[in-house]
CSV table of C-alpha atoms in Angstrom, one decimal:
chain,number,residue,atom,x,y,z
D,1,MET,CA,-36.6,100.6,51.0
D,2,GLU,CA,-38.4,98.4,48.3
D,3,SER,CA,-35.5,96.8,47.5
D,4,LEU,CA,-35.0,95.0,51.0
D,5,ASN,CA,-37.3,92.0,51.5
D,6,ILE,CA,-38.1,92.6,55.2
D,7,LYS,CA,-39.0,89.2,56.2
D,8,LEU,CA,-35.8,87.7,54.9
D,9,LEU,CA,-34.4,90.5,57.3
D,10,GLU,CA,-36.5,90.1,60.3
D,11,VAL,CA,-35.1,86.4,60.0
D,12,CYS,CA,-31.7,88.2,59.8
D,13,SER,CA,-32.1,90.5,63.0
D,14,LYS,CA,-32.6,87.3,64.7
D,15,CYS,CA,-29.6,85.4,63.5
D,16,GLY,CA,-26.6,87.2,63.0
D,17,ALA,CA,-24.7,84.4,62.3
D,18,CYS,CA,-22.5,86.4,60.1
D,19,TYR,CA,-21.4,88.5,62.6
D,20,HIS,CA,-18.5,86.1,63.3
D,21,ILE,CA,-16.9,85.6,60.3
D,22,CYS,CA,-17.4,89.4,58.6
D,23,PRO,CA,-13.9,90.9,58.5
D,24,SER,CA,-15.1,94.5,59.4
D,25,CYS,CA,-16.6,92.9,62.4
D,26,LEU,CA,-14.2,91.4,63.7
D,27,ASN,CA,-11.3,93.4,63.0
D,28,LEU,CA,-12.3,97.2,62.7
D,29,ASN,CA,-11.3,98.6,66.0
D,30,GLU,CA,-14.1,101.3,66.3
D,31,GLY,CA,-16.7,99.1,66.0
D,32,TYR,CA,-19.1,97.9,63.2
D,33,ASP,CA,-21.9,96.1,63.4
D,34,PRO,CA,-24.5,95.8,60.7
D,35,ARG,CA,-27.4,93.8,63.4
D,36,ALA,CA,-27.5,97.3,64.7
D,37,VAL,CA,-28.4,98.9,61.6
D,38,ILE,CA,-31.1,95.8,60.8
D,39,LYS,CA,-32.9,96.3,64.0
D,40,ASP,CA,-33.3,100.4,63.1
D,41,ILE,CA,-34.2,99.4,59.7
D,42,LEU,CA,-37.1,97.4,61.0
D,43,ALA,CA,-38.2,99.9,63.4
D,44,GLY,CA,-38.3,102.7,60.7
D,45,GLN,CA,-35.2,104.4,62.3
D,46,TYR,CA,-32.5,103.9,60.4
D,47,GLU,CA,-32.2,107.7,59.1
D,48,LYS,CA,-29.2,108.2,61.2
D,49,TRP,CA,-27.2,105.6,59.6
D,50,LEU,CA,-27.3,107.4,56.4
D,51,SER,CA,-24.8,109.8,57.2
D,52,HIS,CA,-23.1,107.1,59.5
D,53,LYS,CA,-19.5,105.9,58.0
D,54,SER,CA,-20.5,102.4,59.3
D,55,ILE,CA,-22.5,101.9,56.0
D,56,TRP,CA,-19.5,102.1,53.7
D,57,GLN,CA,-17.6,100.0,56.0
D,58,CYS,CA,-18.9,96.8,54.5
D,59,LEU,CA,-16.2,95.2,52.3
D,60,GLU,CA,-18.5,93.1,49.9
D,61,CYS,CA,-16.5,90.3,50.3
D,62,HIS,CA,-19.7,88.1,50.4
D,63,HIS,CA,-18.4,86.3,53.3
D,64,CYS,CA,-21.7,86.7,55.0
D,65,LEU,CA,-23.6,86.0,51.9
D,66,GLU,CA,-22.2,82.7,51.5
D,67,ILE,CA,-22.9,81.7,55.3
D,68,CYS,CA,-26.1,82.4,55.4
D,69,PHE,CA,-29.7,79.8,55.3
D,70,GLN,CA,-31.4,82.5,53.6
D,71,HIS,CA,-28.6,83.4,51.0
D,72,TYR,CA,-29.1,87.0,52.0
D,73,GLY,CA,-26.5,88.4,54.9
D,74,PHE,CA,-25.4,91.7,56.2
D,75,GLU,CA,-24.3,92.7,52.6
D,76,ASN,CA,-27.7,93.7,51.2
D,77,ALA,CA,-28.6,95.6,54.0
D,78,MET,CA,-25.8,97.9,54.1
D,79,ALA,CA,-26.0,97.9,50.0
D,80,ALA,CA,-29.7,99.2,50.0
D,81,MET,CA,-28.5,102.1,52.5
D,82,ARG,CA,-25.5,103.3,50.9
D,83,THR,CA,-27.8,103.6,47.7
D,84,LEU,CA,-30.5,105.6,50.0
D,85,ALA,CA,-27.4,107.8,51.3
D,86,SER,CA,-25.9,108.3,47.4
D,87,LYS,CA,-29.8,109.8,46.9
D,88,LYS,CA,-29.6,111.9,49.7
D,89,GLY,CA,-26.2,113.2,48.1
D,90,LEU,CA,-24.1,111.6,51.5
D,91,ALA,CA,-21.6,109.3,49.8
D,92,PRO,CA,-18.0,109.8,50.4
D,93,THR,CA,-16.0,112.3,47.9
D,94,GLN,CA,-14.1,109.5,46.2
D,95,VAL,CA,-17.4,107.5,45.8
D,96,LYS,CA,-19.0,110.6,44.2
D,97,ARG,CA,-15.7,111.1,42.0
D,98,GLY,CA,-15.3,107.5,40.8
D,99,TRP,CA,-19.3,107.7,39.7
D,100,ASP,CA,-18.7,111.2,37.4
D,101,MET,CA,-15.6,109.6,36.0
D,102,PHE,CA,-17.7,106.4,35.2
D,103,ILE,CA,-20.7,108.5,33.6
D,104,LYS,CA,-18.2,110.6,31.7
D,105,THR,CA,-15.9,108.2,30.2
D,106,SER,CA,-17.6,104.4,31.2
D,107,ARG,CA,-14.5,104.2,32.8
D,108,LEU,CA,-12.0,104.3,35.9
D,109,GLY,CA,-9.3,105.7,34.1
D,110,GLU,CA,-7.6,105.3,30.8
D,111,PRO,CA,-4.6,102.8,29.8
D,112,ALA,CA,-1.7,104.4,30.7
D,113,ALA,CA,-0.1,104.4,26.8
D,114,PRO,CA,3.6,106.0,27.7
D,115,ALA,CA,4.1,102.7,30.1
D,116,ARG,CA,2.3,100.5,27.2
D,117,LYS,CA,4.9,101.9,24.7
D,118,LYS,CA,7.9,101.3,26.8
D,119,LEU,CA,6.8,97.7,27.9
D,120,GLY,CA,6.1,96.7,24.4
D,121,LEU,CA,2.2,96.3,24.6
D,122,PRO,CA,0.3,96.6,21.8
D,123,GLU,CA,-1.9,99.3,21.4
D,124,ALA,CA,-5.3,98.8,23.9
D,125,ALA,CA,-8.3,97.6,22.5
D,126,LYS,CA,-10.9,100.5,22.1
D,127,SER,CA,-13.2,101.6,24.4
D,128,GLY,CA,-17.2,101.3,24.4
D,129,ALA,CA,-17.3,104.9,25.5
D,130,GLU,CA,-19.5,106.0,22.3
D,131,ASP,CA,-22.4,103.8,22.8
D,132,PHE,CA,-22.0,103.4,26.4
D,133,LYS,CA,-23.1,107.3,26.0
D,134,LYS,CA,-26.0,106.1,23.9
D,135,ILE,CA,-27.3,103.4,26.1
D,136,LEU,CA,-26.8,105.8,29.3
D,137,LYS,CA,-29.0,108.4,27.6
D,138,ILE,CA,-31.9,106.0,26.7
D,139,TYR,CA,-31.4,104.3,30.3
D,140,GLN,CA,-31.8,107.4,32.0
D,141,GLU,CA,-34.6,108.5,29.8
D,142,ARG,CA,-36.5,105.5,30.5
D,143,LYS,CA,-35.9,106.4,34.0
D,144,GLU,CA,-37.0,109.6,34.7
D,145,SER,CA,-40.4,108.6,32.3
D,146,GLY,CA,-40.9,105.6,35.3
D,147,VAL,CA,-40.7,108.0,38.0
D,148,ARG,CA,-42.6,110.7,36.4
D,149,SER,CA,-45.4,108.6,35.7
D,150,GLN,CA,-45.3,107.2,39.1
D,151,LYS,CA,-45.5,110.6,40.1
D,152,SER,CA,-48.8,111.4,38.2
D,153,GLU,CA,-50.5,107.7,39.1
B,1,MET,CA,-9.8,75.3,23.4
B,2,LYS,CA,-12.3,78.0,22.7
B,3,ASP,CA,-11.1,81.4,21.8
B,4,PHE,CA,-11.3,83.3,24.4
B,5,THR,CA,-10.5,87.4,25.4
B,6,ILE,CA,-9.1,89.2,28.3
B,7,PHE,CA,-10.6,91.9,30.1
B,8,TRP,CA,-8.2,93.6,31.8
B,9,GLY,CA,-10.4,96.0,33.3
B,10,CYS,CA,-9.6,100.1,34.3
B,11,THR,CA,-7.4,99.1,36.9
B,12,ILE,CA,-4.6,97.0,35.1
B,13,GLN,CA,-4.8,99.1,32.1
B,14,THR,CA,-4.8,102.7,33.9
B,15,ARG,CA,-2.1,101.9,37.0
B,16,PHE,CA,-0.4,98.4,36.7
B,17,PRO,CA,0.2,98.1,32.6
B,18,PHE,CA,2.7,95.4,34.1
B,19,LEU,CA,0.6,93.2,34.9
B,20,GLU,CA,-1.2,93.2,31.3
B,21,LYS,CA,2.5,92.2,30.2
B,22,SER,CA,3.3,89.4,32.6
B,23,THR,CA,0.0,88.0,31.5
B,24,ARG,CA,0.5,88.6,27.9
B,25,MET,CA,3.9,86.9,28.3
B,26,VAL,CA,2.5,83.6,29.8
B,27,LEU,CA,-0.7,83.2,27.6
B,28,ASP,CA,1.8,83.3,25.1
B,29,GLY,CA,4.1,80.9,26.6
B,30,PHE,CA,1.6,78.1,26.2
B,31,ASP,CA,-0.1,79.2,22.9
B,32,LEU,CA,-3.2,79.7,24.1
B,33,PRO,CA,-5.8,81.1,21.8
B,34,TYR,CA,-7.1,84.9,22.8
B,35,ARG,CA,-7.4,88.2,21.2
B,36,ASP,CA,-8.3,91.6,21.9
B,37,VAL,CA,-12.2,92.6,21.7
B,38,ASP,CA,-13.1,96.4,21.4
B,39,GLY,CA,-15.5,98.4,22.7
B,40,PHE,CA,-15.6,97.1,26.9
B,41,THR,CA,-16.4,99.6,29.2
B,42,CYS,CA,-15.3,99.0,33.0
B,43,CYS,CA,-17.1,96.2,34.2
B,44,PRO,CA,-18.6,98.3,36.2
B,45,GLU,CA,-17.4,98.2,39.6
B,46,LYS,CA,-19.9,97.0,41.8
B,47,SER,CA,-19.1,98.5,45.6
B,48,LEU,CA,-19.2,102.0,43.0
B,49,VAL,CA,-21.7,101.8,40.5
B,50,ASN,CA,-24.5,98.8,42.3
B,51,ASN,CA,-24.2,101.2,45.2
B,52,ILE,CA,-25.7,104.5,43.2
B,53,ASP,CA,-27.8,102.7,40.5
B,54,HIS,CA,-28.6,99.0,40.3
B,55,GLY,CA,-30.2,99.1,37.0
B,56,LEU,CA,-26.9,100.8,35.7
B,57,TRP,CA,-24.6,98.3,37.1
B,58,VAL,CA,-26.9,95.3,35.5
B,59,LEU,CA,-27.4,97.3,32.1
B,60,THR,CA,-23.4,98.4,31.8
B,61,ALA,CA,-22.2,95.0,32.7
B,62,ALA,CA,-24.8,93.4,30.4
B,63,ARG,CA,-23.3,95.2,27.3
B,64,ASN,CA,-19.9,93.6,28.0
B,65,ILE,CA,-21.2,90.2,28.2
B,66,ALA,CA,-22.8,91.0,24.5
B,67,LEU,CA,-19.8,92.0,23.2
B,68,LEU,CA,-18.5,88.1,23.7
B,69,ASP,CA,-21.8,86.9,22.3
B,70,LYS,CA,-21.1,89.0,19.5
B,71,ALA,CA,-17.5,87.5,19.0
B,72,GLY,CA,-18.2,84.1,20.0
B,73,VAL,CA,-15.4,83.9,22.5
B,74,ASP,CA,-15.4,83.0,26.3
B,75,LEU,CA,-13.8,86.1,28.9
B,76,VAL,CA,-10.6,85.3,30.6
B,77,SER,CA,-10.0,87.8,33.7
B,78,PRO,CA,-6.8,88.5,35.8
B,79,CYS,CA,-9.1,90.9,38.0
B,80,THR,CA,-11.6,89.0,40.3
B,81,GLY,CA,-13.2,92.5,40.7
B,82,CYS,CA,-14.2,92.4,37.2
B,83,VAL,CA,-14.8,88.9,36.9
B,84,SER,CA,-17.3,88.6,40.2
B,85,ASN,CA,-19.1,91.6,39.0
B,86,LEU,CA,-20.0,90.1,35.2
B,87,ALA,CA,-20.7,86.6,36.2
B,88,THR,CA,-23.3,88.3,38.8
B,89,VAL,CA,-25.4,90.4,36.5
B,90,ASN,CA,-24.9,87.3,34.1
B,91,GLY,CA,-26.1,85.3,36.6
B,92,GLU,CA,-29.4,87.8,38.0
B,93,LEU,CA,-29.9,87.8,33.9
B,94,HIS,CA,-30.5,84.0,33.6
B,95,SER,CA,-32.5,84.2,36.5
B,96,ASP,CA,-34.2,87.1,35.8
B,97,ASN,CA,-36.2,87.3,32.5
B,98,LYS,CA,-38.4,90.5,32.8
B,99,GLU,CA,-35.3,92.0,33.6
B,100,LYS,CA,-33.4,90.5,30.8
B,101,ILE,CA,-36.0,92.0,28.1
B,102,LYS,CA,-35.2,95.1,29.5
B,103,VAL,CA,-31.9,95.1,29.1
B,104,ASN,CA,-31.9,94.2,25.8
B,105,SER,CA,-34.4,96.2,24.3
B,106,ILE,CA,-31.8,99.0,25.1
B,107,LEU,CA,-29.2,97.3,23.7
B,108,LYS,CA,-30.9,96.6,20.5
B,109,GLU,CA,-30.5,100.1,19.8
B,110,ILE,CA,-26.6,99.7,19.7
B,111,GLY,CA,-27.2,96.4,17.8
B,112,LEU,CA,-26.4,94.5,20.7
B,113,GLU,CA,-28.2,91.3,22.7
B,114,PHE,CA,-27.4,89.9,25.9
B,115,LYS,CA,-27.2,86.0,26.0
B,116,GLY,CA,-24.8,84.9,28.1
B,117,LYS,CA,-23.9,81.7,26.2
B,118,ASN,CA,-19.9,82.4,27.3
B,119,LYS,CA,-17.9,81.6,29.5
B,120,LEU,CA,-16.4,84.0,32.2
B,121,ARG,CA,-13.3,83.0,34.4
B,122,HIS,CA,-10.8,84.4,36.5
B,123,LEU,CA,-7.1,83.9,34.9
B,124,VAL,CA,-6.4,81.5,38.0
B,125,PRO,CA,-9.3,78.6,38.2
B,126,PHE,CA,-8.5,78.9,34.0
B,127,PHE,CA,-4.9,78.1,34.7
B,128,HIS,CA,-6.2,75.4,36.9
B,129,ASP,CA,-9.1,73.6,34.9
B,130,GLU,CA,-8.4,74.6,31.2
B,131,VAL,CA,-4.6,74.6,31.3
B,132,GLY,CA,-4.3,72.2,33.7
B,133,ILE,CA,-1.4,71.0,36.4
B,134,PRO,CA,0.7,69.2,34.1
B,135,ALA,CA,0.4,71.1,30.9
B,136,ILE,CA,1.6,73.7,33.6
B,137,LYS,CA,4.6,71.6,35.1
B,138,ASN,CA,6.2,71.0,31.6
B,139,LYS,CA,6.5,74.7,30.9
B,140,ILE,CA,8.5,75.0,34.2
B,141,VAL,CA,12.4,75.5,33.9
B,142,LYS,CA,13.3,77.3,37.1
B,143,PRO,CA,11.1,76.2,39.9
B,144,PHE,CA,10.4,78.2,43.6
B,145,HIS,CA,11.5,75.0,45.4
B,146,GLY,CA,12.7,75.9,48.9
B,147,MET,CA,10.7,79.3,48.5
B,148,ARG,CA,7.5,79.6,51.0
B,149,ILE,CA,4.9,81.9,49.8
B,150,ALA,CA,1.8,83.0,51.0
B,151,LEU,CA,-1.0,83.1,48.9
B,152,HIS,CA,-4.1,85.6,48.9
B,153,TYR,CA,-6.7,84.3,47.1
B,154,GLY,CA,-9.0,88.0,47.0
B,155,CYS,CA,-12.2,87.4,48.2
B,156,HIS,CA,-14.0,88.0,44.4
B,157,MET,CA,-12.0,85.1,42.8
B,158,ILE,CA,-14.4,82.5,44.7
B,159,ARG,CA,-17.3,85.2,45.6
B,160,PRO,CA,-20.0,84.8,45.7
B,161,SER,CA,-20.1,81.2,44.8
B,162,HIS,CA,-23.4,80.9,43.3
B,163,ALA,CA,-22.4,83.4,40.4
B,164,LEU,CA,-18.4,82.4,39.6
B,165,LYS,CA,-18.5,78.6,40.7
B,166,ASN,CA,-15.2,78.2,40.8
B,167,ASP,CA,-13.7,76.8,44.1
B,168,ASP,CA,-15.1,76.5,47.2
B,169,PRO,CA,-16.1,80.0,48.9
B,170,LEU,CA,-14.4,79.2,52.3
B,171,ASP,CA,-11.6,76.8,51.5
B,172,PRO,CA,-10.4,77.1,47.9
B,173,LYS,CA,-7.7,75.0,47.0
B,174,LYS,CA,-7.1,75.9,43.2
B,175,PHE,CA,-4.3,78.9,43.6
B,176,ASP,CA,-2.6,76.5,46.0
B,177,ASN,CA,-2.3,73.6,43.9
B,178,LEU,CA,-0.8,76.3,41.0
B,179,ILE,CA,1.3,77.3,43.8
B,180,ARG,CA,3.1,74.2,44.2
B,181,ALA,CA,3.3,73.0,40.5
B,182,MET,CA,5.4,75.8,40.2
B,183,GLY,CA,7.6,74.0,43.2
B,184,ALA,CA,7.1,76.4,45.9
B,185,GLU,CA,5.5,75.8,49.3
B,186,SER,CA,2.4,76.9,49.9
B,187,VAL,CA,2.4,78.8,53.3
B,188,GLN,CA,-1.1,78.2,55.1
B,189,TYR,CA,-1.2,80.7,57.7
B,190,MET,CA,-4.2,82.0,60.2
B,191,THR,CA,-5.8,85.5,58.0
B,192,LYS,CA,-5.0,83.6,54.6
B,193,LEU,CA,-9.0,84.0,54.1
B,194,LEU,CA,-9.3,87.7,55.2
B,195,CYS,CA,-10.4,90.5,52.6
B,196,CYS,CA,-7.6,92.8,51.6
B,197,GLY,CA,-9.4,96.0,52.7
B,198,GLN,CA,-8.6,97.7,50.3
B,199,GLY,CA,-12.7,99.0,49.4
B,200,LEU,CA,-12.1,101.1,52.3
B,201,ASP,CA,-9.6,103.1,50.7
B,202,ARG,CA,-12.2,104.0,47.9
B,203,VAL,CA,-14.7,105.4,50.7
B,204,ASP,CA,-12.3,108.0,52.2
B,205,GLN,CA,-11.4,105.7,55.1
B,206,HIS,CA,-7.6,105.0,54.0
B,207,GLU,CA,-6.6,104.4,57.7
B,208,ASN,CA,-8.9,101.7,58.1
B,209,ALA,CA,-7.8,100.2,54.7
B,210,LEU,CA,-4.0,100.3,56.2
B,211,HIS,CA,-5.4,98.9,59.2
B,212,PHE,CA,-6.8,95.6,57.2
B,213,ALA,CA,-3.4,95.8,55.2
B,214,ARG,CA,-1.1,95.3,58.6
B,215,LEU,CA,-3.0,92.5,59.4
B,216,LYS,CA,-1.8,90.3,57.1
B,217,LEU,CA,1.4,91.6,56.7
B,218,LYS,CA,2.2,91.8,60.4
B,219,GLU,CA,1.4,87.5,60.5
B,220,LEU,CA,3.2,86.8,57.2
B,221,LYS,CA,6.2,89.1,58.7
B,222,SER,CA,6.3,86.7,61.9
B,223,LEU,CA,6.1,83.4,59.5
B,224,LYS,CA,9.0,84.6,57.4
B,225,ILE,CA,7.5,83.8,54.2
B,226,ASP,CA,9.1,84.4,50.5
B,227,ALA,CA,6.4,86.2,49.0
B,228,MET,CA,3.1,87.2,49.2
B,229,ALA,CA,1.3,86.0,45.9
B,230,LEU,CA,-2.1,87.4,44.7
B,231,CYS,CA,-4.2,87.8,41.0
B,232,CYS,CA,-6.3,90.7,41.9
B,233,PRO,CA,-5.3,94.5,41.0
B,234,SER,CA,-7.1,95.5,44.3
B,235,CYS,CA,-5.2,93.5,46.4
B,236,TYR,CA,-2.2,94.3,44.6
B,237,LEU,CA,-2.6,98.1,45.2
B,238,GLN,CA,-3.5,97.2,49.1
B,239,PHE,CA,-0.4,95.0,49.8
B,240,ASP,CA,1.9,96.4,47.4
B,241,ASN,CA,1.1,100.3,47.4
B,242,ASN,CA,0.0,100.4,51.2
B,243,GLN,CA,2.4,98.5,52.4
B,244,PHE,CA,5.2,100.6,50.3
B,245,LEU,CA,3.3,103.7,51.7
B,246,MET,CA,3.9,102.1,55.6
B,247,GLU,CA,7.2,101.5,55.7
B,248,LYS,CA,7.9,105.2,54.0
B,249,GLU,CA,6.4,106.1,57.5
B,250,GLY,CA,8.5,103.8,59.5
B,251,GLU,CA,6.7,100.1,60.0
B,252,LYS,CA,9.2,97.4,58.0
B,253,PHE,CA,7.5,94.6,56.5
B,254,GLY,CA,9.8,93.5,53.4
B,255,ILE,CA,7.1,91.5,51.6
B,256,PRO,CA,7.3,91.5,48.0
B,257,ILE,CA,3.7,90.8,46.4
B,258,LEU,CA,4.1,88.9,43.1
B,259,TYR,CA,1.6,88.5,41.1
B,260,PHE,CA,0.5,85.1,39.4
B,261,THR,CA,1.3,85.8,36.1
B,262,GLU,CA,4.9,86.7,37.3
B,263,LEU,CA,5.2,84.0,39.4
B,264,LEU,CA,4.6,81.6,36.7
B,265,GLY,CA,6.9,83.9,34.4
B,266,LEU,CA,9.6,83.8,36.5
B,267,ALA,CA,9.1,79.9,36.6
B,268,MET,CA,9.0,79.6,32.7
B,269,GLY,CA,12.2,81.3,32.8
B,270,HIS,CA,11.3,84.8,31.9
B,271,LYS,CA,13.5,87.2,33.5
B,272,PRO,CA,12.2,89.4,36.1
B,273,GLU,CA,12.2,93.0,34.2
B,274,ASP,CA,11.1,91.4,31.0
B,275,LEU,CA,8.1,90.9,33.0
B,276,GLY,CA,8.3,94.3,35.0
B,277,VAL,CA,8.9,92.7,38.6
B,278,ASP,CA,10.9,95.4,38.2
B,279,SER,CA,7.7,97.8,38.4
B,280,HIS,CA,6.7,96.9,42.1
B,281,ARG,CA,7.1,99.6,44.8
B,282,VAL,CA,8.3,96.7,47.3
B,283,GLU,CA,11.1,95.6,45.7
B,284,ALA,CA,11.3,91.6,45.5
B,285,THR,CA,15.0,91.5,45.4
B,286,ASP,CA,15.5,89.0,48.3
B,287,PHE,CA,13.1,87.0,47.2
B,288,LEU,CA,14.6,86.8,43.4
B,289,GLU,CA,18.5,86.4,45.1
B,290,LYS,CA,17.1,83.7,47.2
B,291,TRP,CA,15.7,82.0,44.2
B,292,GLN,CA,18.5,82.1,42.0
B,293,ARG,CA,20.5,80.7,44.9
B,294,LEU,CA,18.5,78.0,45.6
B,295,ASN,CA,17.9,76.9,41.7
B,296,GLY,CA,22.1,76.6,41.4
B,297,GLU,CA,21.8,74.7,44.6
B,298,PHE,CA,18.9,72.1,43.7
B,299,ALA,CA,20.6,72.2,39.8
B,300,ARG,CA,24.1,71.0,41.2
B,301,THR,CA,22.2,68.3,44.1
B,302,ASP,CA,20.4,66.7,40.2
B,303,GLU,CA,23.7,66.8,38.7
B,304,LEU,CA,25.3,65.1,41.5
B,305,ASN,CA,22.1,62.6,41.9
B,306,ARG,CA,23.0,62.0,38.0
B,307,GLN,CA,26.1,61.1,38.8
B,308,LEU,CA,25.6,59.1,41.7
B,309,GLU,CA,23.0,57.0,39.2
B,310,GLU,CA,25.1,56.7,36.3
B,311,GLY,CA,28.2,55.7,38.3
B,312,PHE,CA,26.0,52.6,40.0
B,313,GLY,CA,24.5,52.0,36.9
B,314,ILE,CA,28.5,51.4,36.0
B,315,ALA,CA,29.1,49.5,39.3
B,316,GLN,CA,26.1,47.5,38.4
B,317,HIS,CA,27.4,46.0,35.1
């Protein structure tokens, strides 16, 4: 959980003002309450949330961020949980599928050529897939060697 | 005005090419200096890529921004998500030199450098601030007088405000101003700033996504509005496609969803079918008919007023 600022999160756990502006908290009938998740993170008992659908119900609308006097909000805690869940292979199927497509093609879909022709649109600009592949490879190699050097320390 | 490129994003080009059409038509109508730039990838989508790998999210966005630095153009996008993601990374790299150096050491390998010197803006604030209300009013030949339009801003047009800096994040005004400049009433309603909820459709929670769509559509139905206006492909998907799905199951809303560029194009005198309004899943027929009818009535009133003024003019002599 190194990406979370525990100090800010402690203040956050005592405030919770954003509960009253968060669209998911206010509108999801089944109940959505990041305050409970944050409490468990601070107590070191967040494991159970990783497979819970709650952590994917943050809409990333940034309402909480805007009203937070720490400029932190629920969203950072929920995003950290989603990252952890993804690492453990617990992301929803659609997320996994979207990720695979992004890694493979650099996009989440290709321009619809026949529809473009019908609409009289010019040919779509070239994608950056080739260059993306190159930087992805370098990025992954560096990440790998970073992990290895951390482990050997 | 500085040259700019349009960042179309994946969703518009994959699913809604007609939104690209109406955007190009209004940009051409104002003779704005835009051109296509090769090499963009996904912005990338924050809720997908950032959740899994923050470093890759930053690197990919930085590469897109570096293409702007290379071409020397600003960026304008009709997608709120794309602008918000790119602006967030732009801000992060400007405030974190260590990360910027790391990113640039990789971008160097493909001949690019992130400088982040160009403006990144959403189409709506761009029209408001750069084109300006007076210039827009000048182009309007078929205003929406008498039409009641409910705006949906879309969270990422205005938030996070520290990165976007384009409107009040909790009480935005610019889209309202633009709708009013086209002659329509911008109907105020309780759920105006509520998130569309489309994100839930991307995490295997379709029923919850529909629940969110319903919240807004129900209120708007009760207010008897003529249309909802927005400028985000994700919100469009939520309110056009998901409304259509719910109507198929028997829930009736009947609220046409119009893109900012479609409304502007219509007001500028373009035909609905040329703008791609006939590609929508929820039909806009009633909206278009009422607008045509009111335009005819207002034109008759204008003509009557002109004749009266002329008559008075003669009487005075």
